[in-house]
Structure formats: C-alpha cells, structure tokens
JSON list of C-alpha atoms and ligand atoms in Angstrom, two decimals:
[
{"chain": "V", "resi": 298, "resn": "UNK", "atom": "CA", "xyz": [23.84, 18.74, -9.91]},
{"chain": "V", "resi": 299, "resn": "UNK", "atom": "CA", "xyz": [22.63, 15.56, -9.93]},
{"chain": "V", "resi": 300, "resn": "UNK", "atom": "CA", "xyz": [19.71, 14.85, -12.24]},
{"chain": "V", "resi": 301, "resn": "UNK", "atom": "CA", "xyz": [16.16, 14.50, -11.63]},
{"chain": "V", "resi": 302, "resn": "UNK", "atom": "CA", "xyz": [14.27, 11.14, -12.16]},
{"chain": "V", "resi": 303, "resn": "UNK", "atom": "CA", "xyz": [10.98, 12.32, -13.61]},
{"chain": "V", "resi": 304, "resn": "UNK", "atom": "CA", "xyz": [8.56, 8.83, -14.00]},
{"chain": "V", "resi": 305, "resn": "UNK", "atom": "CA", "xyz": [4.99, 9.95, -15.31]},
{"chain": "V", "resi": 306, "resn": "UNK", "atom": "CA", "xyz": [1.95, 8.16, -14.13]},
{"chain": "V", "resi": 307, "resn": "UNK", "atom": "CA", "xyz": [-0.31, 5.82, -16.75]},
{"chain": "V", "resi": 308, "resn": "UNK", "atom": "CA", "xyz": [-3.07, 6.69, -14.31]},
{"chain": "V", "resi": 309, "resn": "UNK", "atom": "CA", "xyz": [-3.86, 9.67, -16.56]},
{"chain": "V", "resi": 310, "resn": "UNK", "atom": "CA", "xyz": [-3.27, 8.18, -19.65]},
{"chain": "V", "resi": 311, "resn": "UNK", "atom": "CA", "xyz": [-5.77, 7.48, -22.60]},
{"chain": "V", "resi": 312, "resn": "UNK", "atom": "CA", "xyz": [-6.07, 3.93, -21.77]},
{"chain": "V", "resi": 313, "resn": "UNK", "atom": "CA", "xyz": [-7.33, 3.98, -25.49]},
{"chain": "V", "resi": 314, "resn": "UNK", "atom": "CA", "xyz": [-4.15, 4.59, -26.72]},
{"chain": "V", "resi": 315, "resn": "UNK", "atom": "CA", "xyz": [-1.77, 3.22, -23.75]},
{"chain": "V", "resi": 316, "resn": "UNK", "atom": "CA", "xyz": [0.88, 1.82, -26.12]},
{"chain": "V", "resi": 317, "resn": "UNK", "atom": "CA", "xyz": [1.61, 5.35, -27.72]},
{"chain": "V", "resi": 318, "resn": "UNK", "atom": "CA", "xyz": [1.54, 6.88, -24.68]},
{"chain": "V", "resi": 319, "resn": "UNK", "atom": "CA", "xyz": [4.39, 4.88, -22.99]},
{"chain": "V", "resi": 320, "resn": "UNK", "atom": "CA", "xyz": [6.33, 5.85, -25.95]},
{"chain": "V", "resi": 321, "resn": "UNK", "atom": "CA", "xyz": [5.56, 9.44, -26.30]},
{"chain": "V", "resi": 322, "resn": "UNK", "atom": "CA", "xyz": [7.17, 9.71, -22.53]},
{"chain": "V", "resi": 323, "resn": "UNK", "atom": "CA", "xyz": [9.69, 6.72, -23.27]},
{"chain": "V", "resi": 324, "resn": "UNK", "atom": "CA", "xyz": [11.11, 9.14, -26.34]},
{"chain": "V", "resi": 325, "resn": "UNK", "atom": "CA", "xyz": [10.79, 12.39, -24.35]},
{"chain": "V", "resi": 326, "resn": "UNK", "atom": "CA", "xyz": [13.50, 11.19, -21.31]},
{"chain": "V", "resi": 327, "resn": "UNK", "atom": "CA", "xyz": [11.22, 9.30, -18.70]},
{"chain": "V", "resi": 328, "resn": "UNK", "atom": "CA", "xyz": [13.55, 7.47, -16.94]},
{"chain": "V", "resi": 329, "resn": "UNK", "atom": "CA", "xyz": [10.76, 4.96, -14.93]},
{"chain": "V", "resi": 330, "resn": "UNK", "atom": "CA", "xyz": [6.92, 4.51, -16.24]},
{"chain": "V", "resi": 331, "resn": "UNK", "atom": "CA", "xyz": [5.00, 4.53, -12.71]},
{"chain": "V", "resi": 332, "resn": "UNK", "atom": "CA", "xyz": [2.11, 2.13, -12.58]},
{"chain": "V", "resi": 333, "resn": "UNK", "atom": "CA", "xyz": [-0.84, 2.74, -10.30]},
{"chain": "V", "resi": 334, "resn": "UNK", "atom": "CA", "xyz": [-2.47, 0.00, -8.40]},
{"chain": "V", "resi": 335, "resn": "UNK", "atom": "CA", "xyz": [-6.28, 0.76, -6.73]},
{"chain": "V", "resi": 336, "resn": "UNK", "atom": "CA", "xyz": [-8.03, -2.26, -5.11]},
{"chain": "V", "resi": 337, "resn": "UNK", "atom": "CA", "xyz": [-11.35, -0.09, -4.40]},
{"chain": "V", "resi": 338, "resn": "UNK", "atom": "CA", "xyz": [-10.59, -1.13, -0.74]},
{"chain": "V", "resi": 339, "resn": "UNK", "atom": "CA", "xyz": [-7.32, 0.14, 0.66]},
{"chain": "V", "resi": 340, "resn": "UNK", "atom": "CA", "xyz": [-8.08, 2.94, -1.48]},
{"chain": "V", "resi": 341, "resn": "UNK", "atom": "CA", "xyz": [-11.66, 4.26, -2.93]},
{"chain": "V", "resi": 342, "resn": "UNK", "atom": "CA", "xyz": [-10.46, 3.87, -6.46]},
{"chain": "V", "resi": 343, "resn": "UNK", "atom": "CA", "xyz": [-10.00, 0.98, -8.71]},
{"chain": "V", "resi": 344, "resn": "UNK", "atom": "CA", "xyz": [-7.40, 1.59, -11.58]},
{"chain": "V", "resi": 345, "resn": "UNK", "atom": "CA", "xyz": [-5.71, -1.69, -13.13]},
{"chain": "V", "resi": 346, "resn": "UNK", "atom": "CA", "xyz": [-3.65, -4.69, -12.11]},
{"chain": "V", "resi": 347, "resn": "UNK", "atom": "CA", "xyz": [-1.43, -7.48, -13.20]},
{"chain": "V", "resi": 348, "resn": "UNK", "atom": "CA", "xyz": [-2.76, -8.05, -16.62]},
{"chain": "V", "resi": 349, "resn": "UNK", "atom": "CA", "xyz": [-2.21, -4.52, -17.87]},
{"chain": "V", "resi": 350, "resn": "UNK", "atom": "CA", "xyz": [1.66, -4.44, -16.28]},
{"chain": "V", "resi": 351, "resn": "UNK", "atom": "CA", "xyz": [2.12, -7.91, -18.09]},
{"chain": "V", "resi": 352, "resn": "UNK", "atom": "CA", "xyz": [0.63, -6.28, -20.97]},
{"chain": "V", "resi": 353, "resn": "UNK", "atom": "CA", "xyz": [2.63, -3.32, -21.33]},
{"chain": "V", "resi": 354, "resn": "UNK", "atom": "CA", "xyz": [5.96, -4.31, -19.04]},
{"chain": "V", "resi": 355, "resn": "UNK", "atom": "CA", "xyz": [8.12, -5.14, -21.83]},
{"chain": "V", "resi": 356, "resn": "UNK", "atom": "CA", "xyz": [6.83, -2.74, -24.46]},
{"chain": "V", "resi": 357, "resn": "UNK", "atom": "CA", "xyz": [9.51, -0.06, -23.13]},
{"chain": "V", "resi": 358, "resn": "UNK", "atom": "CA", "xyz": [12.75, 0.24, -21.63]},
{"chain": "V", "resi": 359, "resn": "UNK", "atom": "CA", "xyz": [11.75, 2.70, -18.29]},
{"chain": "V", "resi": 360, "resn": "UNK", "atom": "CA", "xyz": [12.19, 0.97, -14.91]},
{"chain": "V", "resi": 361, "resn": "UNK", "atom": "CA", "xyz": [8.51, -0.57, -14.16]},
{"chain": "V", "resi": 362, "resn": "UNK", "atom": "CA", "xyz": [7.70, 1.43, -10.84]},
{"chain": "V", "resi": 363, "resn": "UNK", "atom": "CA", "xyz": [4.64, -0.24, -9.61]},
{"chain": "V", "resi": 364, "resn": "UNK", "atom": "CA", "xyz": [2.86, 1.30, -6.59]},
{"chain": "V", "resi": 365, "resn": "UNK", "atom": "CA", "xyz": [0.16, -0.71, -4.79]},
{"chain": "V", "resi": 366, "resn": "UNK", "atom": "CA", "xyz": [-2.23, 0.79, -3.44]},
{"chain": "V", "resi": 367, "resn": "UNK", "atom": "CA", "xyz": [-3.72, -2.21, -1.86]},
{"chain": "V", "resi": 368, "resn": "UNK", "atom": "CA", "xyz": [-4.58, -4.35, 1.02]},
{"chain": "V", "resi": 369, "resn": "UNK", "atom": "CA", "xyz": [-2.50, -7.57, 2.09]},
{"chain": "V", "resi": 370, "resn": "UNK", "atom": "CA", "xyz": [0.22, -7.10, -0.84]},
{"chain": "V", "resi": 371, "resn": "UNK", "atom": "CA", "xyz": [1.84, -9.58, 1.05]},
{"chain": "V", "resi": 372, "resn": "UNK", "atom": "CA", "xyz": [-0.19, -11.56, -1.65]},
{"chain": "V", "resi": 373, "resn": "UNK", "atom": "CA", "xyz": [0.44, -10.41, -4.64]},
{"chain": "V", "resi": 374, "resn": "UNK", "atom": "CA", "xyz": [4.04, -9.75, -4.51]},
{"chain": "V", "resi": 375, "resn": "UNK", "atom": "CA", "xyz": [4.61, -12.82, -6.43]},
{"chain": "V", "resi": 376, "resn": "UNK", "atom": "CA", "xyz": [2.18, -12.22, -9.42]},
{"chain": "V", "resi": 377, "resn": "UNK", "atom": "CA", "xyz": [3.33, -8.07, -9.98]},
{"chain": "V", "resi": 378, "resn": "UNK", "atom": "CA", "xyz": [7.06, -9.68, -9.81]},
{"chain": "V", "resi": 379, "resn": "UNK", "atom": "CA", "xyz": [6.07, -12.27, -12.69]},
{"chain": "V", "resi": 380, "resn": "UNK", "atom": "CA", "xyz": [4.17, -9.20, -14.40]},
{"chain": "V", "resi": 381, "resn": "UNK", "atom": "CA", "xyz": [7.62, -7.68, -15.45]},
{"chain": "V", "resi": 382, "resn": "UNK", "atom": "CA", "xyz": [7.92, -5.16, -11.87]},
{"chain": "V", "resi": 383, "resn": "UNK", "atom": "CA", "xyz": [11.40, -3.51, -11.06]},
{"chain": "V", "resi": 384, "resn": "UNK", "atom": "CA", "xyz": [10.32, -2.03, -8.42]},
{"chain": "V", "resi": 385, "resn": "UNK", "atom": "CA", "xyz": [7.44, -2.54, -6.44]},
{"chain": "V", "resi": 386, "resn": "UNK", "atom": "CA", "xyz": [5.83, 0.16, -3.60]},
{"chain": "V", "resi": 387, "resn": "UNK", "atom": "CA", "xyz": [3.40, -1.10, -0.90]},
{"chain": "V", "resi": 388, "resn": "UNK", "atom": "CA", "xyz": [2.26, 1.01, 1.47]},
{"chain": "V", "resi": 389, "resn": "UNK", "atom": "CA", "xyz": [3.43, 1.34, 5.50]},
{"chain": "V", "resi": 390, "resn": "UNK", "atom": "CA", "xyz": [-0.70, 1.86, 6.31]},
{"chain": "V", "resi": 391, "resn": "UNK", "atom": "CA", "xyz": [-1.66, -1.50, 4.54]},
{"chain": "V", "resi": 392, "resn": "UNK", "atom": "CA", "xyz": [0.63, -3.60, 7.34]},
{"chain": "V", "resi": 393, "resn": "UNK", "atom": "CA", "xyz": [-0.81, -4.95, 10.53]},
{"chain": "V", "resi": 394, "resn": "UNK", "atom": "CA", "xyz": [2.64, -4.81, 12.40]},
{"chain": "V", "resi": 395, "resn": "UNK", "atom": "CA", "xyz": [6.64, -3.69, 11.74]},
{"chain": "V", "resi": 396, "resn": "UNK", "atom": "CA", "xyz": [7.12, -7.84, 10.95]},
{"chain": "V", "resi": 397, "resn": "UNK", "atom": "CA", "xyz": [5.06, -7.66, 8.59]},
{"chain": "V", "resi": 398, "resn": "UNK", "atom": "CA", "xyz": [6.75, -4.64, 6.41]},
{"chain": "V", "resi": 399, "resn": "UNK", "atom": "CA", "xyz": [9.70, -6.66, 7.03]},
{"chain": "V", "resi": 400, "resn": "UNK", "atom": "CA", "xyz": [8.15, -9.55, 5.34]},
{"chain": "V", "resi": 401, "resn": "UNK", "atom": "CA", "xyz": [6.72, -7.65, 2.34]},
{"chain": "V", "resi": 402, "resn": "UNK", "atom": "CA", "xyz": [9.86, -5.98, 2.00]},
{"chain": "V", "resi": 403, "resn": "UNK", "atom": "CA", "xyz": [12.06, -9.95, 2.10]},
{"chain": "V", "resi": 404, "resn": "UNK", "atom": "CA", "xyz": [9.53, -11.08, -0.46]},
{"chain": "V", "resi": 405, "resn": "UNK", "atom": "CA", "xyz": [9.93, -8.55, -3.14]},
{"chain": "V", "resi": 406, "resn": "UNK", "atom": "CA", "xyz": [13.34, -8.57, -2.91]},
{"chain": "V", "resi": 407, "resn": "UNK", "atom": "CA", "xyz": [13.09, -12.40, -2.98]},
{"chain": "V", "resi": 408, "resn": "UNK", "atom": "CA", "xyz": [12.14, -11.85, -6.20]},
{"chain": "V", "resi": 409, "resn": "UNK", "atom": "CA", "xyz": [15.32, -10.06, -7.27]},
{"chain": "V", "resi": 410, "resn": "UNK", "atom": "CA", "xyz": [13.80, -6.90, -7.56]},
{"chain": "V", "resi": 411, "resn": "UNK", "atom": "CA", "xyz": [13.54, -3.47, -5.68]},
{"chain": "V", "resi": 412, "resn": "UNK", "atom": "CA", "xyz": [11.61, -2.48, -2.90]},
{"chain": "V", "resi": 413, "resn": "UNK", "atom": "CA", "xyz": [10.04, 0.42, -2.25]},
{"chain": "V", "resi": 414, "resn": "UNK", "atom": "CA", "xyz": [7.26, 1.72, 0.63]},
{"chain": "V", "resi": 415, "resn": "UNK", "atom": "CA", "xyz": [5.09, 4.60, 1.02]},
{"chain": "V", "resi": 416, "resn": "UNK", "atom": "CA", "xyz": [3.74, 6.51, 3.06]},
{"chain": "V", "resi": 417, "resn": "UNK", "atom": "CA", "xyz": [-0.15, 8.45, 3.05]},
{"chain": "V", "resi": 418, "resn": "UNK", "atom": "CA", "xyz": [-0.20, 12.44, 4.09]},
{"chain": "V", "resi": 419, "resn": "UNK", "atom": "CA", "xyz": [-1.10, 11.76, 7.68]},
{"chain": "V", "resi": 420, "resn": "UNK", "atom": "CA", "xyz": [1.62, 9.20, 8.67]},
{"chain": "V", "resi": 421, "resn": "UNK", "atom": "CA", "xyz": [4.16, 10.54, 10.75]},
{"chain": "V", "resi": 422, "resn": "UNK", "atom": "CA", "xyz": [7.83, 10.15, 8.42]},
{"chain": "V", "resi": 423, "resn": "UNK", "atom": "CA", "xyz": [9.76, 8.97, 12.18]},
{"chain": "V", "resi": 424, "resn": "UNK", "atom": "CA", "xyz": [7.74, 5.59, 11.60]},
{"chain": "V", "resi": 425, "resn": "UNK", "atom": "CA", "xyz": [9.83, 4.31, 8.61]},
{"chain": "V", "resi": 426, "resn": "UNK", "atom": "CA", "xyz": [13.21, 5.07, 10.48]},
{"chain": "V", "resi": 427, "resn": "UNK", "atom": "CA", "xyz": [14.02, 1.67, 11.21]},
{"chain": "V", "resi": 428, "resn": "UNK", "atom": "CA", "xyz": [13.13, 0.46, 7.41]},
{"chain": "V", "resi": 429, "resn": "UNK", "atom": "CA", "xyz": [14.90, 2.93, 5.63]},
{"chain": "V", "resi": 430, "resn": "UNK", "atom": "CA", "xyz": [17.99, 0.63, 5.61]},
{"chain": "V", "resi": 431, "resn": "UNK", "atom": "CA", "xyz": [16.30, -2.24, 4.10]},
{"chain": "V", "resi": 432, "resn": "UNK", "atom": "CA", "xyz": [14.42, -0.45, 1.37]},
{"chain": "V", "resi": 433, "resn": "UNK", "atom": "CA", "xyz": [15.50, 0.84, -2.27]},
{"chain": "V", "resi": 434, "resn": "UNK", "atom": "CA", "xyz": [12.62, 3.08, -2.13]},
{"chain": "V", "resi": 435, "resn": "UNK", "atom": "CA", "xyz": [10.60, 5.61, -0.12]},
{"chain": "V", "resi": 436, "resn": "UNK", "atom": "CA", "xyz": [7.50, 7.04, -1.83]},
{"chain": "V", "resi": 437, "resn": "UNK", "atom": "CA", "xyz": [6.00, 10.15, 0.20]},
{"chain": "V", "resi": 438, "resn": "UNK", "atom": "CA", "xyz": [2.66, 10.68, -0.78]},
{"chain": "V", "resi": 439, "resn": "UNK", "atom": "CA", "xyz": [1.61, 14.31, -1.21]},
{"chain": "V", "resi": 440, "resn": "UNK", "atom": "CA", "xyz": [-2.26, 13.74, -2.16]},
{"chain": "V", "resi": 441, "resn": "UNK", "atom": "CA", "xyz": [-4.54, 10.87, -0.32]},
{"chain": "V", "resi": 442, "resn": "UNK", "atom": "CA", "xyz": [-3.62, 8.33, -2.78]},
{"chain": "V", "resi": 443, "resn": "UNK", "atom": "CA", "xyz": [-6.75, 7.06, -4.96]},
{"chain": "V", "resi": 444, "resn": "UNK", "atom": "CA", "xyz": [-6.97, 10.13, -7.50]},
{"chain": "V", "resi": 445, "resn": "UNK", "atom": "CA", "xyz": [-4.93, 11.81, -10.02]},
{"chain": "V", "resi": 446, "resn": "UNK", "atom": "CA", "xyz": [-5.24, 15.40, -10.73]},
{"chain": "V", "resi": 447, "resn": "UNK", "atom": "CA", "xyz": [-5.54, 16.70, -6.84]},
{"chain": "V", "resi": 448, "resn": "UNK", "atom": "CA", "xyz": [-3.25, 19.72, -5.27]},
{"chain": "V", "resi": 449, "resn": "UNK", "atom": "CA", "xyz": [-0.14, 19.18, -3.29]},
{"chain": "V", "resi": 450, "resn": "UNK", "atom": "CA", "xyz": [0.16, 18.69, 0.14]},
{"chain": "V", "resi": 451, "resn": "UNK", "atom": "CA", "xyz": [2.97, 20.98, 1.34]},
{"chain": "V", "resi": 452, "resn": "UNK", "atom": "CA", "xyz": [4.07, 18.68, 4.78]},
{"chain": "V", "resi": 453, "resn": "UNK", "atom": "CA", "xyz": [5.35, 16.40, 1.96]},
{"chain": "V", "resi": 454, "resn": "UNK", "atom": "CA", "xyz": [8.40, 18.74, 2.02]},
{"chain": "V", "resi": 455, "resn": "UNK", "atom": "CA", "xyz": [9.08, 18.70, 5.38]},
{"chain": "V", "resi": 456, "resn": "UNK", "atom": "CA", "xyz": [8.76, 14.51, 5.37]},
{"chain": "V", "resi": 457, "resn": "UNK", "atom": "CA", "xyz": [11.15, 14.49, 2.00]},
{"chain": "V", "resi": 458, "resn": "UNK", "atom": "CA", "xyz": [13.83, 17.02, 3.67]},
{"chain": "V", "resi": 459, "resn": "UNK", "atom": "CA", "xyz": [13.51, 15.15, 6.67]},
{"chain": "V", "resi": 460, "resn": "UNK", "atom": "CA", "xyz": [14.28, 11.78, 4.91]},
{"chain": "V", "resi": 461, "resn": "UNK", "atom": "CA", "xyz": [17.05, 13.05, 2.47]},
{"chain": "V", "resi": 462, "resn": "UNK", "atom": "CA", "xyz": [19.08, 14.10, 5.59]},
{"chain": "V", "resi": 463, "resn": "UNK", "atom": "CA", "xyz": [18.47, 10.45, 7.45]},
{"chain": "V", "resi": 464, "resn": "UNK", "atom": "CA", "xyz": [19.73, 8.83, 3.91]},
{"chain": "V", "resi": 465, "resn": "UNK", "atom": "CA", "xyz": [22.50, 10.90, 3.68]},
{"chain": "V", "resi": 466, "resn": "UNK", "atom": "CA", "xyz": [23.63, 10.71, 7.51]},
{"chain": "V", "resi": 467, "resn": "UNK", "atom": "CA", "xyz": [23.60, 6.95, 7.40]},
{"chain": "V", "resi": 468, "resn": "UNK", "atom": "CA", "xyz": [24.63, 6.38, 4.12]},
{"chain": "V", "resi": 469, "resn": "UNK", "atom": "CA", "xyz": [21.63, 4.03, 3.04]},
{"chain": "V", "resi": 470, "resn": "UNK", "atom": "CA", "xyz": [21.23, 3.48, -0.44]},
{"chain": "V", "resi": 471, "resn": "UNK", "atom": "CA", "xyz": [17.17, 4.54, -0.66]},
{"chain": "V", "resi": 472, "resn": "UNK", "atom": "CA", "xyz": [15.80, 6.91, -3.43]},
{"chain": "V", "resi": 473, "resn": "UNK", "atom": "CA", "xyz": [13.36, 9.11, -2.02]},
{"chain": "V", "resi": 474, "resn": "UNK", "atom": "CA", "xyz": [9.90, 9.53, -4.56]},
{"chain": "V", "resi": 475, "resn": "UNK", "atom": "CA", "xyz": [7.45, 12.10, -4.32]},
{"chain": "V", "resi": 476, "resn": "UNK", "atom": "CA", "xyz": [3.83, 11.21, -5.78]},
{"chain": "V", "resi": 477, "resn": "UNK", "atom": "CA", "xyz": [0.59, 13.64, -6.07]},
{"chain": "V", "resi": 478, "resn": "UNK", "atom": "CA", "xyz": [0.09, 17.45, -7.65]},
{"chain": "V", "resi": 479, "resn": "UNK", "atom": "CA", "xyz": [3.67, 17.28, -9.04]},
{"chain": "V", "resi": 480, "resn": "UNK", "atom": "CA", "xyz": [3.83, 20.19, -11.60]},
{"chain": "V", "resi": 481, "resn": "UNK", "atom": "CA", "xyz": [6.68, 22.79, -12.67]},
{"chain": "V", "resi": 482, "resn": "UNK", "atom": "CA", "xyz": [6.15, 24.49, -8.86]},
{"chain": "V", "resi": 483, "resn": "UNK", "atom": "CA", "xyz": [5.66, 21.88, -6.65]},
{"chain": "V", "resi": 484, "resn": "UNK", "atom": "CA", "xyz": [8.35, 20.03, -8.96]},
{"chain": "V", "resi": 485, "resn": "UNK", "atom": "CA", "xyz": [11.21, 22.91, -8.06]},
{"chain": "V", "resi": 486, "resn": "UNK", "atom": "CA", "xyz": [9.63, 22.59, -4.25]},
{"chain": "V", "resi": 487, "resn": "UNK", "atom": "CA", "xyz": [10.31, 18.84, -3.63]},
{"chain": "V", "resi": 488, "resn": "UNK", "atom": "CA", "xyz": [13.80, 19.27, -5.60]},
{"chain": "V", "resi": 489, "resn": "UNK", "atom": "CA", "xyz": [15.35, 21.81, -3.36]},
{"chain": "V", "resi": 490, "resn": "UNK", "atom": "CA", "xyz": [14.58, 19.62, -0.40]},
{"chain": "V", "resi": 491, "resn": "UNK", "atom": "CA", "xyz": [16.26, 16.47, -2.13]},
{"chain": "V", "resi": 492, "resn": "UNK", "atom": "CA", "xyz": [13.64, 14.17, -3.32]},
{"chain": "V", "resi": 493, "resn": "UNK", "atom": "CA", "xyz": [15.02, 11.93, -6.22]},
{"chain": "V", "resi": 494, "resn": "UNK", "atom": "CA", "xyz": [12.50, 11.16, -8.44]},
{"chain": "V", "resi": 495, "resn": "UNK", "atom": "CA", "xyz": [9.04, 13.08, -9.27]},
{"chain": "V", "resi": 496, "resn": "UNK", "atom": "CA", "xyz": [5.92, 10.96, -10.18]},
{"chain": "V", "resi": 497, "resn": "UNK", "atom": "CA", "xyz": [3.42, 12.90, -12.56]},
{"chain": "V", "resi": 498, "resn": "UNK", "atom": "CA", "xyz": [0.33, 12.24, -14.01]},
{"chain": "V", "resi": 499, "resn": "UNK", "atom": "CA", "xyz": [-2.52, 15.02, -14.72]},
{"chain": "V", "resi": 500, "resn": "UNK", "atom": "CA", "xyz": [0.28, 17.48, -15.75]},
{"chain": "V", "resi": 501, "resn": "UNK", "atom": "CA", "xyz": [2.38, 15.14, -18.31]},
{"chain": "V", "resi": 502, "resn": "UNK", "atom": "CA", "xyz": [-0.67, 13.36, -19.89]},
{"chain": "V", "resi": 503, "resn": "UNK", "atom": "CA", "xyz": [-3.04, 14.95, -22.70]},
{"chain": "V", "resi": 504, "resn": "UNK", "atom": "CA", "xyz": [-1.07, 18.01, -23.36]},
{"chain": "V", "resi": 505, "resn": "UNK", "atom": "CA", "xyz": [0.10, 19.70, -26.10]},
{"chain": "V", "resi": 506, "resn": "UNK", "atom": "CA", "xyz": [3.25, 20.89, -24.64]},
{"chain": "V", "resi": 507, "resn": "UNK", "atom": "CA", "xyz": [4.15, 17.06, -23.16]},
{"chain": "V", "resi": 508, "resn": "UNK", "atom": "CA", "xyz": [7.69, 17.85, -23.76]},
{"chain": "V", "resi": 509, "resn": "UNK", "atom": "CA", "xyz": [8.23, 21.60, -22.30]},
{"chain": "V", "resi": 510, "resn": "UNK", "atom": "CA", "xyz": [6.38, 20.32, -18.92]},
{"chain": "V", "resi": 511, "resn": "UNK", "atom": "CA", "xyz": [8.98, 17.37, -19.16]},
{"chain": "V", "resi": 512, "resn": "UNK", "atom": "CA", "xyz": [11.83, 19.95, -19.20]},
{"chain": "V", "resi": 513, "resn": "UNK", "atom": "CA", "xyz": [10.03, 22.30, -16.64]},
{"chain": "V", "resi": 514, "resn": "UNK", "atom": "CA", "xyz": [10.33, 19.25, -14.27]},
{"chain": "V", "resi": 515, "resn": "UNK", "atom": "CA", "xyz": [13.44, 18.45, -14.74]},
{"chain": "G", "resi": 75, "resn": "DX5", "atom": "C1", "xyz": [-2.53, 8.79, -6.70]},
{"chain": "G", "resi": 75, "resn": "DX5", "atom": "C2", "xyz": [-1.46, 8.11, -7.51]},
{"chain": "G", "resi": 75, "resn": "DX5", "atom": "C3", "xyz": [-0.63, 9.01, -8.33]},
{"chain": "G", "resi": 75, "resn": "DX5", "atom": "C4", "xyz": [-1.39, 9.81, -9.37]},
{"chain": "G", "resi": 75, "resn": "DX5", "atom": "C5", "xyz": [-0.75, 11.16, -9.42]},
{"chain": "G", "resi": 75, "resn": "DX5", "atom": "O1", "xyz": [-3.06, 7.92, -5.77]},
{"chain": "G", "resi": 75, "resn": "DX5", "atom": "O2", "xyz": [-0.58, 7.38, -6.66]},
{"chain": "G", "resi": 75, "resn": "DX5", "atom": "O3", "xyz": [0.48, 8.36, -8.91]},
{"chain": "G", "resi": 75, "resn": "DX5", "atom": "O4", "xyz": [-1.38, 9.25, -10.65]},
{"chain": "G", "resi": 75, "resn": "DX5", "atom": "O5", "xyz": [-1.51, 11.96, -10.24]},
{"chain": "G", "resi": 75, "resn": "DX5", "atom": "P1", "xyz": [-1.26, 13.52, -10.36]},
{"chain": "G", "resi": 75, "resn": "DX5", "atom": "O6", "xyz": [0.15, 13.70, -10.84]},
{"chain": "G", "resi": 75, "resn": "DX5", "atom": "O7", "xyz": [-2.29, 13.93, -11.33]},
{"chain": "G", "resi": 75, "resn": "DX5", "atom": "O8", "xyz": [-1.47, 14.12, -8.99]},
{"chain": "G", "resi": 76, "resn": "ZN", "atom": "ZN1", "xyz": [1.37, 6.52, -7.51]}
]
C-alpha cells in the first residue's frame, strides 16, 4: 500500500510560535509543510507571503508546498521560487486563457522547481485534462479556498477518483492533493479514491493529540 503524504497547513498555526510548530510536525512524519498564500483579492482572505516562506523555508527539511491563492501569479513566480518554494500551486480560476496556465506552468518550472495547479469546488475537473501532462501537481480544493477550519465538500471525491484514473491511464507523473476539512473521515474518504497527499490545518494544529491525528491520517 503505498503511503500517504500528509503536509499540514501553517495557516492554523500560532504564528507566535511558527518555528516550533514546523518542527513539532517536521518530528512527527510530515513529509511537505503547505504554505498558504491569500492576496485579499483572488480570495477574501489575506494570510502571508514571500517574507514569511523566506523566513521559515530553510528552517526544515519538508518539501515547501506553496499554494497561491492569488491573482496574476504569473508575477510572482519568480520571488516564491527565490523564497526557498519546491513546489508552487496557482490556481486554474486565476488565468485569463489555457496560454496562460501554460505560461505559469513554463515559468515555475523555469525555475527548476515543481508545478502544481488547483482547482476551486465549482470548476468542472474535465478542464485540466489537457494540463495534467505538464504538471507535477493537481490540488482539488474541497472548501472555497480563503479559510481554514470549514467542512468538506464531498464532489471533491468524485473530481480526485476521476483524476487518479486519467493519471494512471496515461501514465503522467502528477500527484493528486486534496486541500480543505481534511480530518481522520474525510482523510480515509479521499484515500480510497487515490488522492496522494492530504493537506491539513484546523485538525493538526493546537491539539493535544497532534501525533494520534497524524497517525489517524495516515
Ligand atoms: C484554504 C487553504 C487550506 C486551509 C485548510 O483556503 O487552502 O490549506 O489551511 O484548512 P483546514 O484543514 O482547516 O480546512
Ligand atoms: Zn491550501
């Protein structure tokens, strides 16, 4: 069986006490440290940006998965690259036109890193088809992305099953992420249609039993 990626999310972090947090999840198996991105514009949130990634980047050994969740990341591919980014996730909704999601996805790995893209609730999966090739990455989104700490959105598993078996017919070498209301339940749900790796924030962070709810995910 092949093992889950589990890559909790700062978002709900004590910002406080950031440092110790990344290595309370860093010694308890987190594979990737996923970093949330809010611009207040493509999303009605703002969270924190390149100074915080360059801050904490190289404090830890996880993969740096960086999801922006912002408009024209054509922009700042360059700067989250230089910030210490592995992987960086923009979003399909945040693109005028299919050349431009080609163009986001040439710059980041430009930058010698990998690319990921992501999709909101309401996008139809089909849409990505012809990108899935070209990415490292798909992130499907199963919350409105801006918040932590909201339920699960069960078409997510229909979108993820859907996606494993395009992957898998074509052979493309894309890791499928789920992101939003990932706990032990909606953890199992997402694994037994094939998602790869499980973003959590609201259920990892500020509790006591950190390390059984790392287990339960995995
Ligand atoms: C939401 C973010 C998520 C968020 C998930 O827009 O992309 O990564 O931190 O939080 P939980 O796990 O609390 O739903
Ligand atoms: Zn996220």
């Amino acid at each position: 069986m092949k093992r889950m990626i589990i890559a909790p999310s700062i978002l709900s972090a004590d910002f406080a006490r950031l440092g110790e947090e990344i290595n309370l999840v860093q010694s308890l198996g987190a594979e990737y440290l996923h970093f949330d991105v809010m611009d207040g514009h493509f999303v009605p949130n703002i969270s924190f940006g390149v100074p915080v990634l360059k801050s904490i980047s190289h404090i830890h050994h996880m993969v740096n998965d960086v999801h922006i969740m912002i408009s024209e990341p054509l922009k700042y591919i360059k700067k989250f690259a230089d910030a210490g980014a592995d992987i960086i996730t923009f979003h399909y909704e945040a693109c005028k036109d299919d050349d431009e999601i080609f163009e986001v996805i040439d710059a980041i790995h430009d930058e010698g890193i990998k690319a990921g893209m992501s999709i909101k609730p309401d996008t139809p999966v089909a849409l990505i088809d012809q990108f899935l090739g070209d990415l490292d990455l798909v992130l499907v989104m199963s919350v409105e992305p801006g918040f932590g700490g909201q339920s699960f959105i069960p078409s997510a598993l229909e979108k993820i099953a859907y996606l494993r078996q395009k992957i898998d017919d074509n052979s493309y070498n894309c890791l499928i992420e789920v992101d939003g209301g990932i706990n032990e339940e909606t953890g199992q749900l997402c694994k037994a249609v094939g998602v790869d790796i499980l973003v959590a924030g609201s259920y990892l962070f500020g509790k006591d039993d950190i390390e059984e709810r790392m287990e339960m995910l995995r």
